[in-house]
Amino acid sequence: MTASTILQRLARTIEARKNADPSISYTAKLLNSNQDKVLKKIAEEAAETIMACKDNNREQIIYETADLWFHCLIMLTRHDISPEDILRELERREGVSGIEEKLSRSQPNKTE
């Protein structure tokens, strides 16, 4: 099973939870909460991932990154963005220097 297949399956499950009862589904609860709650969860999971990295704890890095990705998928679902949208953007950037890509975003639009 590929990573993108797992992400697609999880995204479909999250999408299906939009109509679930928030009192019995954590995912439904987040999908039906205000955006700030989801964003705070992402910040919390990012901080926990950072701490796991600082502790050099491989198992915790994996665990916390999975939590981070899950909550990011919730955020994406709320904005009707699929994992495929993100994967296409990553594919677009493939082979492009990070420095070059960043410079292309910071240059003013030359339509004059």
XYZ file of C-alpha atoms in Angstrom:
112
model
C 0.000 0.000 0.000
C 1.376 3.395 -0.959
C 1.502 6.444 1.266
C -0.866 8.296 -1.043
C -3.381 5.427 -0.824
C -3.350 5.618 2.973
C -3.792 9.405 2.842
C -6.656 9.051 0.351
C -8.393 6.442 2.497
C -7.991 8.536 5.635
C -9.230 11.649 3.800
C -12.335 9.729 2.662
C -12.973 8.607 6.236
C -12.603 12.172 7.513
C -14.959 13.419 4.780
C -17.525 10.786 5.797
C -17.343 11.987 9.407
C -18.724 15.405 8.408
C -22.201 13.967 8.933
C -21.378 11.891 12.013
C -22.537 12.683 15.520
C -19.948 14.979 17.177
C -20.809 13.479 20.569
C -19.409 10.096 19.482
C -16.838 11.045 16.828
C -13.735 13.107 17.622
C -13.296 13.811 13.905
C -16.892 15.030 13.567
C -16.417 17.172 16.657
C -13.391 18.888 15.076
C -15.082 19.219 11.684
C -18.059 20.905 13.349
C -16.042 23.133 15.682
C -14.751 26.575 14.859
C -11.586 26.778 12.802
C -9.523 28.094 15.731
C -9.968 24.815 17.603
C -8.516 22.870 14.667
C -5.671 25.351 14.214
C -4.833 25.159 17.925
C -4.722 21.347 17.657
C -2.303 21.626 14.729
C -0.098 24.006 16.725
C -0.204 21.633 19.719
C 0.690 18.603 17.593
C 3.478 20.539 15.848
C 4.936 21.506 19.233
C 4.753 17.879 20.412
C 6.497 16.767 17.221
C 9.232 19.336 17.795
C 9.723 18.146 21.378
C 9.942 14.518 20.239
C 12.621 15.561 17.745
C 14.528 17.492 20.394
C 14.390 14.382 22.598
C 15.608 12.316 19.623
C 12.814 9.837 20.331
C 12.131 8.039 17.053
C 8.910 6.339 18.169
C 7.479 9.591 19.545
C 8.493 11.465 16.371
C 6.497 8.940 14.322
C 3.528 9.034 16.708
C 3.383 12.832 16.960
C 3.891 13.314 13.216
C 0.965 10.966 12.575
C -1.155 13.123 14.928
C 0.041 16.267 13.144
C -0.769 14.875 9.696
C -4.191 13.708 10.883
C -5.092 17.149 12.197
C -3.757 18.757 9.010
C -6.054 16.456 7.025
C -8.965 17.694 9.150
C -7.978 21.290 8.317
C -7.699 20.463 4.615
C -11.108 18.765 4.636
C -12.651 21.871 6.193
C -11.276 23.833 3.224
C -12.277 21.244 0.613
C -8.640 20.468 -0.170
C -7.664 16.868 -0.865
C -4.366 15.091 -0.232
C -4.069 14.902 -4.033
C -4.062 18.718 -4.200
C -1.084 18.781 -1.829
C 0.658 15.912 -3.620
C 0.271 17.729 -6.955
C 1.895 20.818 -5.448
C 4.762 18.725 -4.083
C 5.125 17.079 -7.479
C 5.183 20.515 -9.140
C 8.038 21.506 -6.846
C 9.970 18.281 -7.378
C 13.377 18.955 -8.875
C 13.136 22.678 -8.176
C 15.695 24.113 -5.815
C 14.092 25.281 -2.578
C 16.008 28.539 -2.862
C 14.835 29.009 -6.457
C 11.220 28.197 -5.537
C 11.241 30.649 -2.632
C 12.718 33.402 -4.795
C 9.987 32.886 -7.394
C 7.343 33.566 -4.735
C 8.970 36.725 -3.407
C 9.498 38.510 -6.721
C 6.920 41.115 -7.667
C 4.538 40.246 -10.450
C 5.978 41.764 -13.640
C 2.853 42.422 -15.683
C 3.694 46.014 -16.499
